Coordinates of C-alpha atoms and ligand atoms in Angstrom, one line a residue:
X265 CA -20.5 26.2 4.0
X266 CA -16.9 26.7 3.1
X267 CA -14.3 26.0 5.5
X268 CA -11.3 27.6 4.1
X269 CA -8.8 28.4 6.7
X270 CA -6.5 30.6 7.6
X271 CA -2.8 28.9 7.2
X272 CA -1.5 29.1 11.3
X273 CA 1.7 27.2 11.2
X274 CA 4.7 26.7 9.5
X275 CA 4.3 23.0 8.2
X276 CA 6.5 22.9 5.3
X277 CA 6.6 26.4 5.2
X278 CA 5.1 26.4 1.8
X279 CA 2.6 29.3 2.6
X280 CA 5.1 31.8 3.9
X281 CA 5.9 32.6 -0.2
X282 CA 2.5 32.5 -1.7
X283 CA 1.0 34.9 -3.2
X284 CA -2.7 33.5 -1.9
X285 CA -3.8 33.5 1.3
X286 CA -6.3 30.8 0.6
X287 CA -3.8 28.2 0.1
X288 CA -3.4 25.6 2.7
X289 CA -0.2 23.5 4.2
X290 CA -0.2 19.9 3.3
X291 CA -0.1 19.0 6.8
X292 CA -3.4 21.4 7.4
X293 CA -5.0 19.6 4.1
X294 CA -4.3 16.3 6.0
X295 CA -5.5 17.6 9.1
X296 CA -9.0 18.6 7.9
X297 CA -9.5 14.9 6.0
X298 CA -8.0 13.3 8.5
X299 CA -10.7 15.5 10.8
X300 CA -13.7 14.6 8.3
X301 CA -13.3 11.5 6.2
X302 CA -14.8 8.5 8.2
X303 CA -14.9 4.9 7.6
X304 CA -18.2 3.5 5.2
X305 CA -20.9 1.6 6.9
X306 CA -20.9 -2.4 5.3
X307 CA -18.9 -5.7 5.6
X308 CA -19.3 -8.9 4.4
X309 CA -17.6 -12.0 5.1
X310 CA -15.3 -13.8 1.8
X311 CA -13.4 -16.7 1.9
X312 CA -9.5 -15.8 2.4
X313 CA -8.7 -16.7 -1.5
X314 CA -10.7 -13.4 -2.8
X315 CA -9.6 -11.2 0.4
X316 CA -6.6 -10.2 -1.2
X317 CA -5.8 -6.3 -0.9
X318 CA -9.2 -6.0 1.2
X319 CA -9.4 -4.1 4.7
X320 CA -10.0 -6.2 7.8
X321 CA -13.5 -5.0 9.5
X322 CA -12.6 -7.8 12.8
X323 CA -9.5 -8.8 14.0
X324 CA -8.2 -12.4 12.9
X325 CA -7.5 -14.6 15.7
X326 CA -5.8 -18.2 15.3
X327 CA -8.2 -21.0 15.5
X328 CA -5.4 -23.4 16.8
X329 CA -1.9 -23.6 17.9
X330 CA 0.6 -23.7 15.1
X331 CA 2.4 -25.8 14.7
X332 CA -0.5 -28.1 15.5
X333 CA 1.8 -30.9 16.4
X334 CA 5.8 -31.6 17.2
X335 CA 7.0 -32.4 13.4
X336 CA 10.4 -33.3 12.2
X337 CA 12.1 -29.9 10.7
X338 CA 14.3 -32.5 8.9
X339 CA 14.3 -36.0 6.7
X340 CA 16.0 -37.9 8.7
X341 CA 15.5 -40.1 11.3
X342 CA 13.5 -40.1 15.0
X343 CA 14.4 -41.8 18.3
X344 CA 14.6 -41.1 21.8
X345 CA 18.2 -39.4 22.8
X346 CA 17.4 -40.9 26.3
X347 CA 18.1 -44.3 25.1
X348 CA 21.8 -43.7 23.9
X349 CA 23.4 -44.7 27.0
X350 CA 27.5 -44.6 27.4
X351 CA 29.3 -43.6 24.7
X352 CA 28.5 -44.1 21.1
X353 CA 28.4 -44.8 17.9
X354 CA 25.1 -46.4 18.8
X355 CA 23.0 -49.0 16.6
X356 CA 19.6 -48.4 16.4
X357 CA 16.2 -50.4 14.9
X358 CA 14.7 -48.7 11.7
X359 CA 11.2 -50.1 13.7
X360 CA 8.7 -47.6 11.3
X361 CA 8.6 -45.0 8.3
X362 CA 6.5 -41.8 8.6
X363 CA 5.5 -39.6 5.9
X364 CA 4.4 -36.0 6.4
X365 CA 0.5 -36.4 6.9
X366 CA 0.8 -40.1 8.5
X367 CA 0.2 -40.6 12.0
X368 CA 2.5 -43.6 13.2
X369 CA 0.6 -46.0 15.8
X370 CA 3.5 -47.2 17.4
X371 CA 5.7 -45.7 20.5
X372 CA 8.9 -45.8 20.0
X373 CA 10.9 -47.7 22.9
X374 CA 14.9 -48.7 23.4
X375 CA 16.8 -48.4 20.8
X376 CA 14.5 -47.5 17.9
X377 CA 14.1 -45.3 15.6
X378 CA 11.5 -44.1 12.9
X379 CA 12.1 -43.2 9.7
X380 CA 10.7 -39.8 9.0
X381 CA 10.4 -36.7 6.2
X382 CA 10.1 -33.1 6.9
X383 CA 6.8 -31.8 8.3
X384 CA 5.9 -35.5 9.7
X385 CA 4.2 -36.0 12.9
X386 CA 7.1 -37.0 15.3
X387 CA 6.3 -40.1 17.1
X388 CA 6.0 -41.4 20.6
X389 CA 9.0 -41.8 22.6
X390 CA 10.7 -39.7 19.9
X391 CA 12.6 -36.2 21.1
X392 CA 15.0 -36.0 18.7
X393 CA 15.4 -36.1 14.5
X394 CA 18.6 -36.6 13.4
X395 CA 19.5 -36.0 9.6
X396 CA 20.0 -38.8 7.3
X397 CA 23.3 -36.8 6.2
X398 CA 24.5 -37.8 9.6
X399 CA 23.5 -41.1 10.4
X400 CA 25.3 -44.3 8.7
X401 CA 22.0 -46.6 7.2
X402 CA 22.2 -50.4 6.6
X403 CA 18.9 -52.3 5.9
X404 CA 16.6 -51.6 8.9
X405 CA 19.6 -50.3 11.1
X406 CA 21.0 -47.2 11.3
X407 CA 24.5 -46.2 12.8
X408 CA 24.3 -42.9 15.5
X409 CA 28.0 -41.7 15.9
X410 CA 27.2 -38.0 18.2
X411 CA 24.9 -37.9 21.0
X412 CA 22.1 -35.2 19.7
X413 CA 21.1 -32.7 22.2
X414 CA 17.3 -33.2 22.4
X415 CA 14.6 -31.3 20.7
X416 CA 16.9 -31.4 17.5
X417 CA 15.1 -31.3 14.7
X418 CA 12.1 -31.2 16.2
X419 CA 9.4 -28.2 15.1
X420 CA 7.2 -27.4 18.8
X421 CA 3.8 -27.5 18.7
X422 CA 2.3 -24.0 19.6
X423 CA 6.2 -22.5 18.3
X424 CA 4.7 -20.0 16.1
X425 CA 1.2 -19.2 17.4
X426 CA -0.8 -20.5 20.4
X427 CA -4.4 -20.6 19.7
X428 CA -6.1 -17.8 20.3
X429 CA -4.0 -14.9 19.8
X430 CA -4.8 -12.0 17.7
X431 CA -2.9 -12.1 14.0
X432 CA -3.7 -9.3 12.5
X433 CA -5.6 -6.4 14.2
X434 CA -8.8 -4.7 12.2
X435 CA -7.6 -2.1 9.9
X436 CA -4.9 -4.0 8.0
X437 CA -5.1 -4.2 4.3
X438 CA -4.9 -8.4 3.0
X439 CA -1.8 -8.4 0.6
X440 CA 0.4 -11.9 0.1
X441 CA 1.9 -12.0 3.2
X442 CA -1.1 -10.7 5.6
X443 CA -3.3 -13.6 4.2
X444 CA 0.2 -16.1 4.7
X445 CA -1.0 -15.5 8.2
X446 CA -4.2 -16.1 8.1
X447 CA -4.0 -19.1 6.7
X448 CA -1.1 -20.3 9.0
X449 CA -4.0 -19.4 11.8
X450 CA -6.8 -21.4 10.1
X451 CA -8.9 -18.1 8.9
X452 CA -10.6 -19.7 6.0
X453 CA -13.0 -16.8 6.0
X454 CA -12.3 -13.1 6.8
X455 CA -14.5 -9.9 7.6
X456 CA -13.8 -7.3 5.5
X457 CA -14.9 -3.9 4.7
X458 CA -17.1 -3.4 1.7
X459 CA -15.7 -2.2 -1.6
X460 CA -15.3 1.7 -2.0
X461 CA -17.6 2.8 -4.4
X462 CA -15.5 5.3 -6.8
X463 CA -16.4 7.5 -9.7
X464 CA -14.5 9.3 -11.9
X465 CA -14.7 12.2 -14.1
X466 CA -12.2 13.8 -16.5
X467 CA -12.7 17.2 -17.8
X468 CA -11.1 18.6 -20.9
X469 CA -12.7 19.0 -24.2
X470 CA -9.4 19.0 -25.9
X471 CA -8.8 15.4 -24.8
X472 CA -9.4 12.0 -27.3
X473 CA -8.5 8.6 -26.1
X474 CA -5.1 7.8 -26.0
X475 CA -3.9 7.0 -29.7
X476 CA -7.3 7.9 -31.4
X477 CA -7.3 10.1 -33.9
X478 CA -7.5 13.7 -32.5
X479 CA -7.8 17.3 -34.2
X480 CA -4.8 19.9 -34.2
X481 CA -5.5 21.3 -31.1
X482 CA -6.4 18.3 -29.4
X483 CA -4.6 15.9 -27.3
X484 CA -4.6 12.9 -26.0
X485 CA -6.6 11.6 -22.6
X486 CA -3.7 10.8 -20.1
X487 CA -5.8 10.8 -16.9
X488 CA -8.4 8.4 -17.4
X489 CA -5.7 5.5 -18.2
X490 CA -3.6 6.7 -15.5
X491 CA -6.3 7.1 -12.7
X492 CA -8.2 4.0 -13.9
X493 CA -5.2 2.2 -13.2
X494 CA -4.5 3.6 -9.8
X495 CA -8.3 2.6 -8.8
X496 CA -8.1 -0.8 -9.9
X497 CA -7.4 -2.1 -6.6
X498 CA -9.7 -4.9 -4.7
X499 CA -10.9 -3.2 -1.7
X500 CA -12.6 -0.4 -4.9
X501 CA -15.4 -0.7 -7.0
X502 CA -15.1 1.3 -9.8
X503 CA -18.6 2.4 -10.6
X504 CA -18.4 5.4 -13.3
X505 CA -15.3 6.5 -15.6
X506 CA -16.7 9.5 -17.7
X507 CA -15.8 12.4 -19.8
X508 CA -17.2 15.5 -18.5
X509 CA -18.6 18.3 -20.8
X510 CA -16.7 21.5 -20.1
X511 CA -19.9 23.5 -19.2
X512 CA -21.7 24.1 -15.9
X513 CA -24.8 22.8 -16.4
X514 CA -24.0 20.1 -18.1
X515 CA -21.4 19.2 -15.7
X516 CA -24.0 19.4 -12.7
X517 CA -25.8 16.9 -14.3
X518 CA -23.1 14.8 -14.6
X519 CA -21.7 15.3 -11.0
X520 CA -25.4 14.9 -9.6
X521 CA -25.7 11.5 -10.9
X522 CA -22.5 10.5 -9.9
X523 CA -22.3 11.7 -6.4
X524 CA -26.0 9.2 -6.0
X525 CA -24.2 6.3 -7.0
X526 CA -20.6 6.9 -5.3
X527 CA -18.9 7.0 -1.9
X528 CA -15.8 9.3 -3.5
X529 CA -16.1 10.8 -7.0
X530 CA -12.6 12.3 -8.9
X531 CA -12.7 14.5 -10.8
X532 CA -9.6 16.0 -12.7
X533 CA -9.2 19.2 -14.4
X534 CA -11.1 22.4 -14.5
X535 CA -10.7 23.8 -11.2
X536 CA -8.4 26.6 -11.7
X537 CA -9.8 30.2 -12.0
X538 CA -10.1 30.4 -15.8
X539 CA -13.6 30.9 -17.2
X540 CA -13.6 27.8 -18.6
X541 CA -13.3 25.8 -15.3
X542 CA -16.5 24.6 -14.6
X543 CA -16.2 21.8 -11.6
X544 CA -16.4 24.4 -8.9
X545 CA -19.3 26.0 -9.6
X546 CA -20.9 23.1 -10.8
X547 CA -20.6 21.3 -7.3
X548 CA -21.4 24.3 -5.7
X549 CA -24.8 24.7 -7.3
X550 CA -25.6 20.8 -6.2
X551 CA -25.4 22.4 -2.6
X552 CA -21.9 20.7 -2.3
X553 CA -19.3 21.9 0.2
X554 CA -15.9 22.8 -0.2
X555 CA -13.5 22.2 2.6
X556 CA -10.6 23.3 0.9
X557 CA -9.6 24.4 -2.4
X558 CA -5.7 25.2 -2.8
X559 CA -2.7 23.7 -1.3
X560 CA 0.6 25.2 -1.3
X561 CA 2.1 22.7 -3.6
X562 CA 3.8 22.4 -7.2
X563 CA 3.0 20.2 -9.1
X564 CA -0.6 20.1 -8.3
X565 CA -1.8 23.7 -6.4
X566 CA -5.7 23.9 -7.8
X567 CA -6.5 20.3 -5.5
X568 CA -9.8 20.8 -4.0
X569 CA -11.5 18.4 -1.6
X570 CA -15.3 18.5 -0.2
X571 CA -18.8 16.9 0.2
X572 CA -21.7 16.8 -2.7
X573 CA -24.2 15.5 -1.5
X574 CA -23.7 11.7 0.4
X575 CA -20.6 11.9 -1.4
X576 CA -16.9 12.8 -1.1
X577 CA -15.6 14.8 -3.8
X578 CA -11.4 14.7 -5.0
X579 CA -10.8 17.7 -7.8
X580 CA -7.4 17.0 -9.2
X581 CA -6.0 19.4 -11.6
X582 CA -5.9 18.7 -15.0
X583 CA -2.0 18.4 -15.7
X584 CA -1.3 14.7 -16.2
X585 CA 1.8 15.0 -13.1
X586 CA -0.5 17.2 -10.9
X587 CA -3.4 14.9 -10.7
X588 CA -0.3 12.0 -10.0
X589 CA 1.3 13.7 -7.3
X590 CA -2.4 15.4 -5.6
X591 CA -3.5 11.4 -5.9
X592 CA -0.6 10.3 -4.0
X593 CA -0.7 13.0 -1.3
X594 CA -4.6 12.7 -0.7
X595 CA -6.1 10.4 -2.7
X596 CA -4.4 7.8 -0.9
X597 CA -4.9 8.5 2.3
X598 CA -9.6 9.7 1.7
X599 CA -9.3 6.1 0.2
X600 CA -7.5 4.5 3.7
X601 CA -9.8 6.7 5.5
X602 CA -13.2 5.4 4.0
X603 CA -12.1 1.9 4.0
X604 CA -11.1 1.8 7.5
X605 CA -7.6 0.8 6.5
X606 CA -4.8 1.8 9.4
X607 CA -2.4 4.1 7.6
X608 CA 1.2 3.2 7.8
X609 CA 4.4 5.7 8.3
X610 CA 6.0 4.9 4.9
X611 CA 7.9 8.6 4.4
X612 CA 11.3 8.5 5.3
X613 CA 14.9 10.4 4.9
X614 CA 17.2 10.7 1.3
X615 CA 19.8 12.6 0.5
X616 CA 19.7 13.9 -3.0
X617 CA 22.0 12.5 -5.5
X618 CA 22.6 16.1 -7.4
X619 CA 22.4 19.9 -6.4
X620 CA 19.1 21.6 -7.1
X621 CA 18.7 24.8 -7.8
X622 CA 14.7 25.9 -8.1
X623 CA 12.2 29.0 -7.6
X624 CA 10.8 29.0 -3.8
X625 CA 7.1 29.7 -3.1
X626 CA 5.3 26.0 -3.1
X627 CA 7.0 22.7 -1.6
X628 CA 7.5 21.0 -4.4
X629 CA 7.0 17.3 -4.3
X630 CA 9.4 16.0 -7.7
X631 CA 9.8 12.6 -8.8
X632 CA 12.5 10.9 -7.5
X633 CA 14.3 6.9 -8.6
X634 CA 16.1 5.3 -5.4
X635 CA 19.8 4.6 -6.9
X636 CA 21.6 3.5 -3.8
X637 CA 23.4 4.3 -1.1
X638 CA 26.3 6.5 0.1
X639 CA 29.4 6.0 2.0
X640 CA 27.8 6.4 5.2
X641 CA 24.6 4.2 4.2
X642 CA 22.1 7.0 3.5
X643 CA 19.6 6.4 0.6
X644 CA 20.7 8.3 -2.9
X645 CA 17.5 9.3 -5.4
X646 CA 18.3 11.0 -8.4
X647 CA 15.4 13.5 -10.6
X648 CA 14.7 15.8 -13.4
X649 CA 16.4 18.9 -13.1
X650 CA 13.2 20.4 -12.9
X651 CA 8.8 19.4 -12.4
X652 CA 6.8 20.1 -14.9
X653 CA 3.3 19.5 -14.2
X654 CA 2.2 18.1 -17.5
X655 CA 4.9 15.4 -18.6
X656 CA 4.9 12.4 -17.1
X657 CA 7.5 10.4 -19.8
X658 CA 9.6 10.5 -16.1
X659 CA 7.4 8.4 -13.4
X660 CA 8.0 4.9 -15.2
X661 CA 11.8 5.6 -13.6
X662 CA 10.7 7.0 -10.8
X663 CA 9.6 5.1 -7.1
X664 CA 8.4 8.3 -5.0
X665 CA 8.7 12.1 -4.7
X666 CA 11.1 14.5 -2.6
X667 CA 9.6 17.1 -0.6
X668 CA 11.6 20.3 -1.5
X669 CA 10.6 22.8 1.4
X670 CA 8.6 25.7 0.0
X671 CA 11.5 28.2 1.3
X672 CA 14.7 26.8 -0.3
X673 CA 15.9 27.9 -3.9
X674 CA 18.9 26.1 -3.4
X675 CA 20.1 22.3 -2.0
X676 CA 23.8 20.9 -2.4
X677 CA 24.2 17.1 -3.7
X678 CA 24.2 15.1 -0.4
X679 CA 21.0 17.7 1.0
X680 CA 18.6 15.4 3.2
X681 CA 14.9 15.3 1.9
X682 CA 12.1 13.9 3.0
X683 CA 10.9 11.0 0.6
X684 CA 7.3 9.5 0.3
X685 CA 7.0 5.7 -1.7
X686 CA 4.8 5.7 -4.5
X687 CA 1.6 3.6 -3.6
X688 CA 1.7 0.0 -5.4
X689 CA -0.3 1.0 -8.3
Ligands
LIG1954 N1 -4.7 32.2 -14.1 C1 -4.3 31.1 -13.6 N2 -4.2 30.0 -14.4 C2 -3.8 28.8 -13.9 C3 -3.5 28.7 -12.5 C4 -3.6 29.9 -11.7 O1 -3.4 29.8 -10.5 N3 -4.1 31.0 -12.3 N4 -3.1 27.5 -12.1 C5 -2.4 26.7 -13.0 C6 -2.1 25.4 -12.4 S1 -0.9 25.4 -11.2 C7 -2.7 24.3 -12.8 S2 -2.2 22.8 -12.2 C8 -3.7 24.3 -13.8 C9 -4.9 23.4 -13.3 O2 -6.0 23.7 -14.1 P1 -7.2 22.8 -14.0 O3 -7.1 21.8 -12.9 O4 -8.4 23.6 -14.1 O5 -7.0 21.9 -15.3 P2 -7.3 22.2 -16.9 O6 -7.2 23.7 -17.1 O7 -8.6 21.5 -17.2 O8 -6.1 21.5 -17.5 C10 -4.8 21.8 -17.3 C11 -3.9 21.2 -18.3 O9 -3.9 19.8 -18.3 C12 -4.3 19.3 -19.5 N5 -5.2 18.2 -19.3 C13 -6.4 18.2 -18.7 N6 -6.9 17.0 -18.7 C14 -6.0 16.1 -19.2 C15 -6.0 14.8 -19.5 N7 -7.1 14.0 -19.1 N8 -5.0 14.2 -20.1 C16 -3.9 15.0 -20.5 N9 -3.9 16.3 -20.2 C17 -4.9 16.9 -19.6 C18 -5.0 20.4 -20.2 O10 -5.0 20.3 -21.6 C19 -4.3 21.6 -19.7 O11 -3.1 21.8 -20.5 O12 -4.2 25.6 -14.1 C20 -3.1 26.5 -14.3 N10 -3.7 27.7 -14.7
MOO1955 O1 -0.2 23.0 -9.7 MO1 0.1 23.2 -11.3 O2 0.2 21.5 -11.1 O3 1.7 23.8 -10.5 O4 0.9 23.2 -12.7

């Protein structure tokens, strides 16, 4: 069954220009993933060193209160404030030394005072650290001239976490400073979703391996590098990167085999309406299921997303740019989807650093480089004066797209744009 629906609301207002009524919104493209694409069966427990950029399946709660103890937040020196009586300066006994990791057996009583070095256990009898900067030392004695307040110095156990509460809720994706929290929490071990099994396919019999030698009318494979780098990411497995044969059958083959092995299988190129686009009717012989085929976009208007078999399928277009920008608008979030991960709101407001003047019909998402800020503090991004969907010399420079709404042929310098991050690879 196809499920290709009728465009109902304005959205970006993209499909008020088009010529074809079977182009969706963006926000109705999201809608029906967002509708369909659930999260894979599997976890497995891994040790927190290999959980980087992998999706939480359980919640990570702290096994202990941390700090676990009262430790000095200084070098310096520990001692009761309680015993400073009348007015100082005050002489006290250098009566122990405590390195970070040491325990000190004794209890400090009267006038003395411990040695001790950032991250040490504080000792009994101790409520205050004092600095060596501000303390006068001579052989075991050391000179206090001001009356600390108590608590200086001192790190409170439980100050950062007690134990028991929930670090990080199921959903969130490990990076750096996730797993800094786990480990601050004692998770030596996390549950995690399993990897994403991914194939992909690029179409094209015109295309050779980048710098290989290639015949006149032949050019050189952009996509494979390009999406093999996006998919190299830990919580995805990449299981297949082929070239497809441009012909139907062979490409059902092809597609069959994949779709067995895979959760999601990409494919890019040949899913416009020439003759010699073959995907479509490839998948549709497999019994596959499109859900929609054409969103009102440019760069990137042939995308087409549905089922073959146990599988998801991604068609990208073939342009280098297109199968970019349809990646970052939907590849991006099918992959959050199946992995569980919770989505986060990264889009936000710019205002464009030069006047644009462009055809309406499509939103067009164009890249954009973050250059600064104006005089009242809004975010500046400057582009190419125009998208073109094969070249992609320009996305080294550039750190997300603008979202030009699908009615305007015309913005002033200083226009405020929506403005969506690139993903991290
Ligand atoms: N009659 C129409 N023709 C086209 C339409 C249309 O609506 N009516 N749409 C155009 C748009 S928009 C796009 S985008 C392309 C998309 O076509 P496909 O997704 O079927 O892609 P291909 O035809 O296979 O390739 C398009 C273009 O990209 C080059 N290419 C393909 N693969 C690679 C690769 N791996 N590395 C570098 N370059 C690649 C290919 O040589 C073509 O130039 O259709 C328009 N046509
Ligand atoms: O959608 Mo195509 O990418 O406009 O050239």
């Amino acid at each position: 069954m196809s499920i290709l629906q009728p465009v109902t609301r304005t959205g970006c207002g993209c499909e008020g220009h088009d010529t074809s009524k079977k182009l969706m919104t963006i926000d109705a493209a999201h809608d029906l993933i967002g509708h369909c694409v659930t999260i894979v069966d599997g976890t497995e427990d891994i040790c927190l060193g290999k959980a980087l950029g992998r999706v939480l399946a359980d919640p990570v709660s702290s096994r202990s209160m941390s700090p676990p103890f009262d430790n000095a937040a200084m070098d310096g020196f520990a001692f009761s404030s309680a015993a400073l009586r009348g007015d100082g300066p005050w002489v006290l006994d250098v009566a122990a030394r405590i390195q970070a990791g040491q325990c000190s057996a004794m209890s400090l009583v009267d006038l003395q005072a411990a040695q001790i070095f950032t991250g040490a256990k504080v000792p009994e009898g101790a409520d205050v650290v004092m600095m060596q900067e501000e303390v006068k030392r001579t052989g075991k004695t050391i000179r206090v001239a001001t009356r600390p307040t108590p608590g200086l110095n001192i790190r409170r156990a439980g100050s950062e976490m007690e134990a028991g509460v929930t670090v990080l809720e199921t959903g969130r994706r490990l990076d750096a400073r996730a797993i800094a929290a786990c480990a601050a929490a004692g998770a030596g071990s996390v549950t995690v979703r399993r990897r994403l099994r991914v194939a992909l396919l690029v179409t094209g019999n015109e295309i050779r391996t980048a710098g290989a030698l290639r015949a006149e009318a032949q050019i050189w494979d952009v996509n494979t590098p390009m999406l093999t780098g996006i998919l190299t990411q830990p919580q995805i497995d990449i299981v297949a990167v082929e070239q497809g044969i441009d012909s139907r059958d062979g490409l059902f083959l092809q597609i069959a085999e994949l779709a067995a092995n895979a959760d999601l299988v990409i494919t890019t190129g040949g899913i416009s309406v020439g003759e010699e686009d073959h995907i479509k009717p490839a998948l549709l012989a497999l019994g596959g299921d499109i859900q929609f085929s054409g969103v009102a976009i440019k760069p990137g208007k042939p995308v087409s997303f549905g089922r073959i078999r146990g599988a998801w399928w991604l068609g990208l277009p073939g342009n280098p740019l297109s199968a970019f920008v349809t990646w970052q608008l939907f590849g991006t979030p099918i992959v959050a989807r199946l992995t569980g991960e919770t989505e986060r709101v990264t889009r936000r407001h710019v205002v464009t650093g030069a006047a644009i003047s462009r055809k309406p019909g499509r939103c067009e998402l164009r890249p954009a480089r973050c250059v600064g800020f104006d005089g009242q503090g809004r975010e500046v991004v400057t582009f190419y004066a125009e998208t073109h969907s094969g070249h992609v010399r320009g996305l080294p420079e550039a750190d997300g797209l603008i979202f030009l709404p699908a009615d305007c042929d015309f913005l002033p310098e200083g226009a405020l744009v929506e403005f969506q991050p690139f993903c991290p690879n």
